[in-house]
mmCIF file of C-alpha atoms in Angstrom:
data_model
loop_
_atom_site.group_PDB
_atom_site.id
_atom_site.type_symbol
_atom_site.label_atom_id
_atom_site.label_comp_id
_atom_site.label_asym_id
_atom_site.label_seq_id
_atom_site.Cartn_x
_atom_site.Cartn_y
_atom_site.Cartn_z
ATOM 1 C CA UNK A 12 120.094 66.422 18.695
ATOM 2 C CA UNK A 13 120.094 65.123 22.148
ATOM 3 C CA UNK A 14 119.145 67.318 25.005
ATOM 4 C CA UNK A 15 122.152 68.713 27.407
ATOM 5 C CA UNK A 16 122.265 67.692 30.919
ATOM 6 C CA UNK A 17 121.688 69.866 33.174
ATOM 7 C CA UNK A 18 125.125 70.089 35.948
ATOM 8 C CA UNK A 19 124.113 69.409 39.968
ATOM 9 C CA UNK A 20 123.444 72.287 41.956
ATOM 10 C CA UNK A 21 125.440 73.231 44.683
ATOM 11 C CA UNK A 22 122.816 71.875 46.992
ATOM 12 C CA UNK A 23 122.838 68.380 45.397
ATOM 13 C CA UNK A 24 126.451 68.078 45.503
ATOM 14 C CA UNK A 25 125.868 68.886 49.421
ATOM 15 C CA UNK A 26 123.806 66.043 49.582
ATOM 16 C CA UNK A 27 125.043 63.538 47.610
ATOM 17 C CA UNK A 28 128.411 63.657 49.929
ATOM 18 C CA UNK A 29 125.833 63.787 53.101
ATOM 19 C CA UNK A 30 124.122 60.335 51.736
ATOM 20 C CA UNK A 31 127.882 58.902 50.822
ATOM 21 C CA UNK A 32 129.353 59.891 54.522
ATOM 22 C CA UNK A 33 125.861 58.548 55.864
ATOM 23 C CA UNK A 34 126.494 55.373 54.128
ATOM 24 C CA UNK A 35 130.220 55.141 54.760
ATOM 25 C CA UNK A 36 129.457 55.580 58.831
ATOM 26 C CA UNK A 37 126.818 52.993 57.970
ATOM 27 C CA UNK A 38 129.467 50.294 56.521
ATOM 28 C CA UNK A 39 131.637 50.799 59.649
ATOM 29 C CA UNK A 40 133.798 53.431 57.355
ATOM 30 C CA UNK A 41 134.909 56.582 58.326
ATOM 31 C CA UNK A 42 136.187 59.921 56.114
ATOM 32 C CA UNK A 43 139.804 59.961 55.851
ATOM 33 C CA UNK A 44 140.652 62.456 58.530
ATOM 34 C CA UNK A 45 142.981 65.918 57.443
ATOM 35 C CA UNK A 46 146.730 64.468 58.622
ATOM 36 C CA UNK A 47 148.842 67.254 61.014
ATOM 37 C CA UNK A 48 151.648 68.686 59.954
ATOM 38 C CA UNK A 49 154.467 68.488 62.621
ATOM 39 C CA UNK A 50 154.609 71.949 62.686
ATOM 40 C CA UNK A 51 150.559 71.831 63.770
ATOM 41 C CA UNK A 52 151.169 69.045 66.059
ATOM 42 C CA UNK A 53 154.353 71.373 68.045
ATOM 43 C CA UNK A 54 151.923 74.007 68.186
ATOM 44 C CA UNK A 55 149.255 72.178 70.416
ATOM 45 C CA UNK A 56 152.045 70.586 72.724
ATOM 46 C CA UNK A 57 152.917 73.863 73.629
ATOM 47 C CA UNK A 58 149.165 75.294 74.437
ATOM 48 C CA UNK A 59 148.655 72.053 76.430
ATOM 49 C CA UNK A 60 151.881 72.061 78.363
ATOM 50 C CA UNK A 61 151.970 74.004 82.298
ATOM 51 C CA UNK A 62 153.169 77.420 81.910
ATOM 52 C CA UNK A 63 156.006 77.636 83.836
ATOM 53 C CA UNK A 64 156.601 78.808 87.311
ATOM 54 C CA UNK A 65 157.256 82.053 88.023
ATOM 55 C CA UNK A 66 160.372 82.601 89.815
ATOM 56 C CA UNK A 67 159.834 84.110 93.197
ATOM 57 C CA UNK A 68 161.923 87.786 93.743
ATOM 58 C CA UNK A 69 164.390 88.313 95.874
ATOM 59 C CA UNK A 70 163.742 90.744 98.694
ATOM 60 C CA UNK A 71 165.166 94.288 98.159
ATOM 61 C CA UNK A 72 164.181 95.987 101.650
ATOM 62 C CA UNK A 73 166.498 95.358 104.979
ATOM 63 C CA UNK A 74 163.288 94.096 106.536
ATOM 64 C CA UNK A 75 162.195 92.035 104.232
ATOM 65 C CA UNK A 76 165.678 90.289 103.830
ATOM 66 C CA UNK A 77 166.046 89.989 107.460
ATOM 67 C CA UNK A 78 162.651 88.461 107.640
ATOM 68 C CA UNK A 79 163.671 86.184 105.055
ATOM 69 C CA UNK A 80 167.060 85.257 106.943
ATOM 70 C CA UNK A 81 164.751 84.394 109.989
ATOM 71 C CA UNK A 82 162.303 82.377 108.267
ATOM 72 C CA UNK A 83 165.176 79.564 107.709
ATOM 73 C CA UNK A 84 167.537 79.722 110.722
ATOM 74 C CA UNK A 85 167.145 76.908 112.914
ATOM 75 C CA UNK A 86 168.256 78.540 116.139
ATOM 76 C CA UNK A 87 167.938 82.400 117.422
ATOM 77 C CA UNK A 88 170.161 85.002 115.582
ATOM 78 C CA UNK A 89 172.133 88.056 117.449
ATOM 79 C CA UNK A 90 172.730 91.169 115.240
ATOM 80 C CA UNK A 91 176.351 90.618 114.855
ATOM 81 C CA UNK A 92 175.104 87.003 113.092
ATOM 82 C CA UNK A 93 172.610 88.833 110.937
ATOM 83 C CA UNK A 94 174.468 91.820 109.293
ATOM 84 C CA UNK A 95 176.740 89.003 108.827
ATOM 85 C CA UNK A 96 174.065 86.947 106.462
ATOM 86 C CA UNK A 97 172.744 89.795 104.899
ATOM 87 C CA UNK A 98 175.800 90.893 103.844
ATOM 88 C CA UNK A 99 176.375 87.127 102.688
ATOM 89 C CA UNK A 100 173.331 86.489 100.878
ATOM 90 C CA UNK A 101 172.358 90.094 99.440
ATOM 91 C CA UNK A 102 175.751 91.675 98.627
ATOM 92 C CA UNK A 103 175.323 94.606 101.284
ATOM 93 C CA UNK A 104 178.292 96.642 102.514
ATOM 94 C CA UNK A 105 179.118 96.833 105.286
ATOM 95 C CA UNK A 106 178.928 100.507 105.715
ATOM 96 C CA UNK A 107 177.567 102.854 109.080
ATOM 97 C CA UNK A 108 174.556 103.261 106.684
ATOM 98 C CA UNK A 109 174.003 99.818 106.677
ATOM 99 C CA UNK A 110 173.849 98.913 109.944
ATOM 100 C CA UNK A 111 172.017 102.012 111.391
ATOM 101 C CA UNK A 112 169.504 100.766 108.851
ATOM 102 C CA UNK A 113 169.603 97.072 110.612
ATOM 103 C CA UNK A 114 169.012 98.650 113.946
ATOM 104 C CA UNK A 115 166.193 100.233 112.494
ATOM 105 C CA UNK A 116 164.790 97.523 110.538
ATOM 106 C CA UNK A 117 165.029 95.562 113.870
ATOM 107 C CA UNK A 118 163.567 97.991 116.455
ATOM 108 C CA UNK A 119 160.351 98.830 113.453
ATOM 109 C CA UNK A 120 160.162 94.841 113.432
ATOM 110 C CA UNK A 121 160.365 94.349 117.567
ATOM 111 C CA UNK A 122 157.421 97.205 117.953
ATOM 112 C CA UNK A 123 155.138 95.315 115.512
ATOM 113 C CA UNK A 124 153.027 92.474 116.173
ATOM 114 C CA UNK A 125 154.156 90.206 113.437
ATOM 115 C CA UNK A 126 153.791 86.072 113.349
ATOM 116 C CA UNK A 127 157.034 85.758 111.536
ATOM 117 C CA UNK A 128 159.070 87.742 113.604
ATOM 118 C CA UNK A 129 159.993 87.476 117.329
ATOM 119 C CA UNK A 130 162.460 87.918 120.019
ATOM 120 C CA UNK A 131 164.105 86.029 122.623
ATOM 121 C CA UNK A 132 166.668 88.137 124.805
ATOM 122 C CA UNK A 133 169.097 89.670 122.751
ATOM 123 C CA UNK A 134 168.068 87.132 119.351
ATOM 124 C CA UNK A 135 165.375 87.300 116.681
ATOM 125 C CA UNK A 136 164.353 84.258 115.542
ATOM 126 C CA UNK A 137 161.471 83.703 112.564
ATOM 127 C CA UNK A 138 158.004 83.521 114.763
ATOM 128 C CA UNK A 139 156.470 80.532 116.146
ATOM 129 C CA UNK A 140 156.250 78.544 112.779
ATOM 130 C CA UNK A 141 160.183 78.649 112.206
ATOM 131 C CA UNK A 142 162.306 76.334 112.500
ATOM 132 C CA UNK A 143 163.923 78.000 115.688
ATOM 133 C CA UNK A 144 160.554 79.496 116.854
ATOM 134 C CA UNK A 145 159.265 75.785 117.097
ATOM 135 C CA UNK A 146 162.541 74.562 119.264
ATOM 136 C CA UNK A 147 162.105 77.386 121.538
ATOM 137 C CA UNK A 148 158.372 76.759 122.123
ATOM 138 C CA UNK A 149 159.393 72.787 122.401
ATOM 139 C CA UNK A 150 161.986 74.138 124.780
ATOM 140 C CA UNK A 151 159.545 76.591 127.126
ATOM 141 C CA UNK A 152 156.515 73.695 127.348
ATOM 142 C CA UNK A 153 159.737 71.074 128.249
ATOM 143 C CA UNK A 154 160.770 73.530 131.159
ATOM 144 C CA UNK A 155 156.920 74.180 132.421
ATOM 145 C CA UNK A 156 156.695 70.241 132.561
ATOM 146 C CA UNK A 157 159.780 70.025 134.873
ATOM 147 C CA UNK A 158 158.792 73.029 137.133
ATOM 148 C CA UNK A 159 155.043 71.398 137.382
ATOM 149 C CA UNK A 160 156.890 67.751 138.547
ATOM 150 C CA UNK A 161 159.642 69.925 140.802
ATOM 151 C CA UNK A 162 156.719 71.555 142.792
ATOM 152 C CA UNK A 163 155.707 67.558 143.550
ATOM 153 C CA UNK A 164 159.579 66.609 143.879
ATOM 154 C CA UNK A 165 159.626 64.206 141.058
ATOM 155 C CA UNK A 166 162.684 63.983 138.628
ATOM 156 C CA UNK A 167 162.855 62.676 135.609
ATOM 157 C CA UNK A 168 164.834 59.178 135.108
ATOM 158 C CA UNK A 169 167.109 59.341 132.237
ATOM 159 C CA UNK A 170 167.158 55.605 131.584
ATOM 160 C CA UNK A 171 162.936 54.823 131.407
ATOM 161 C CA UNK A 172 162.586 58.680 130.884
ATOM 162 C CA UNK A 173 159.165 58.840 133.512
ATOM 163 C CA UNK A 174 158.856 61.063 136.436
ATOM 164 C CA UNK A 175 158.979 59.817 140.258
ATOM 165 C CA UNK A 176 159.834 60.968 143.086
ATOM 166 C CA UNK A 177 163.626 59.158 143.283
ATOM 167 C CA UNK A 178 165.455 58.116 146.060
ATOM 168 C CA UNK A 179 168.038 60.278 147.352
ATOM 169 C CA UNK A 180 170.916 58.100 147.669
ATOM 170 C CA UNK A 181 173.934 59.889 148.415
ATOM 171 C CA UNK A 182 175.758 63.604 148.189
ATOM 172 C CA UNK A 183 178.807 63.049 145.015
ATOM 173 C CA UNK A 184 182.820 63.498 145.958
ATOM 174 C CA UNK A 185 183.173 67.267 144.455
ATOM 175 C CA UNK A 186 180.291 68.137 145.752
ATOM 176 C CA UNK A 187 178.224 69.275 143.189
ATOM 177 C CA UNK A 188 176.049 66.571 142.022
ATOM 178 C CA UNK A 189 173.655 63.974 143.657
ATOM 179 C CA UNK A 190 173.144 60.555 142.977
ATOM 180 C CA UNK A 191 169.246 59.460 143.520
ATOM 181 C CA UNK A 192 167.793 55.741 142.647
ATOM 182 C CA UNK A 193 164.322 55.986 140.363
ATOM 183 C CA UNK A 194 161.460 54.962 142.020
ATOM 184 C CA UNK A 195 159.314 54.134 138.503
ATOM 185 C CA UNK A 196 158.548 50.564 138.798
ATOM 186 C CA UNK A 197 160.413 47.713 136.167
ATOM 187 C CA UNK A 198 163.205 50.677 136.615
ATOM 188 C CA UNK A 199 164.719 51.244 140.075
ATOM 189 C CA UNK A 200 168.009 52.445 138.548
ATOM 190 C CA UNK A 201 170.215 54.890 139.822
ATOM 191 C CA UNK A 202 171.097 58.467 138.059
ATOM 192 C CA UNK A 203 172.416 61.412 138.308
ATOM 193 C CA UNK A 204 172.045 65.183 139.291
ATOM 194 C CA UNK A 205 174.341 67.507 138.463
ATOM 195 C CA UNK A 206 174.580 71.374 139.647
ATOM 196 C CA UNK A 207 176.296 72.618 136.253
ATOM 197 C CA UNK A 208 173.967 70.423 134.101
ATOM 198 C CA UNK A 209 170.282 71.002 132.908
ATOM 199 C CA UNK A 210 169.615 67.107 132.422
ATOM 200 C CA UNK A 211 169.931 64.162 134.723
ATOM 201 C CA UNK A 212 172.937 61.908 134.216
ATOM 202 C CA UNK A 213 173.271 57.985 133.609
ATOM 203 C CA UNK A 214 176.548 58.412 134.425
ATOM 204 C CA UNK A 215 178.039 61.375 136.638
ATOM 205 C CA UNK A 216 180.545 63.686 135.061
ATOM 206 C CA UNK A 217 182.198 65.775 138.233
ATOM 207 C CA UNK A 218 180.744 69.075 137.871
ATOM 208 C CA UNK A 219 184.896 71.048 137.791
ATOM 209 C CA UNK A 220 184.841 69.159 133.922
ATOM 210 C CA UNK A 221 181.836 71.363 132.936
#
């Protein structure tokens, strides 16, 4: 009677399927790879996608709402103007409560030294990065420039837009205006001054219409 063959150990199995994938990677083959189920496949989209953005809150405080009114207004607010937004964009009443708490708000905000928050006359505007912080700044280095050429008697031509001293030329018929010839050279054209207006004038507008 023939012996009985002995069954491979675990350890031979091992390595008989180490010396097959050895000779399969040899041959330019490769071991069928485990296909995904879709279900597998959603799964991984979703750990690789961005987790979205978290929405930013809305401010709850009078302070913090007026700050955030100020941040986006493009010219200087008044009170009346500002109870009026926050009623608009945060639903509040308009109650004696309410705006004893703006006046608050505002004088706790005017008494701190804040860079989004600041005051010109009777207006709050949103510090000197706003919108309306940045035109007023424009506005205050535009009138130091025109005092600095005033103390030399230059003007400023509104046609080549340089500084000379012009040419007075002659007093206008109401009165209230001058007309002055620029003395910039390739210019040499005449302009206007007007009493009732900040800017010189290409062309004179009697100073009653203003």
């Amino acid at each position: 009677m023939p012996p009985k063959r002995k069954t491979p150990t675990k350890r031979k199995a091992s390595a008989s399927k180490e010396k097959i994938a050895k000779k399969q990677k040899k041959e330019g083959k490769e071991s069928p790879k485990k296909q995904r189920t879709p279900k597998q496949d959603a799964k991984t989209k979703k750990d690789r996608s961005p987790s979205p953005a978290k929405k930013s809150k809305k401010p709850t405080s009078i302070q913090d709402q007026i700050l955030a009114i100020l941040a986006d207004a493009t010219k200087p607010l008044g009170l009346p103007t500002l109870k009026k937004e926050l009623i608009s964009q945060f639903d509040r009443k308009d109650t004696t409560q309410f705006r004893n708490a703006v006046k608050a708000a505002l004088k706790s905000l005017s008494s701190s030294d804040r860079d989004d928050f600041g005051v010109v006359g009777a207006s709050y505007h949103g510090g000197a990065g706003s919108p309306a912080g940045q035109k007023i700044e424009a506005a205050a280095a535009k009138e130091a420039e025109r005092l600095a050429h005033a103390e030399n008697d230059e003007l400023e031509c509104p046609w080549c837009y340089k500084w000379s001293e012009a040419e007075w030329l002659d007093e206008m018929y109401d009165a209230r205006g001058s007309s002055y010839r620029c003395a910039s050279k390739g210019c040499k054209r005449v302009f206007y001054i007007s009493i009732n207006c900040d800017e010189p004038l290409r062309k004179y507008i009697p100073g009653s219409k203003w």
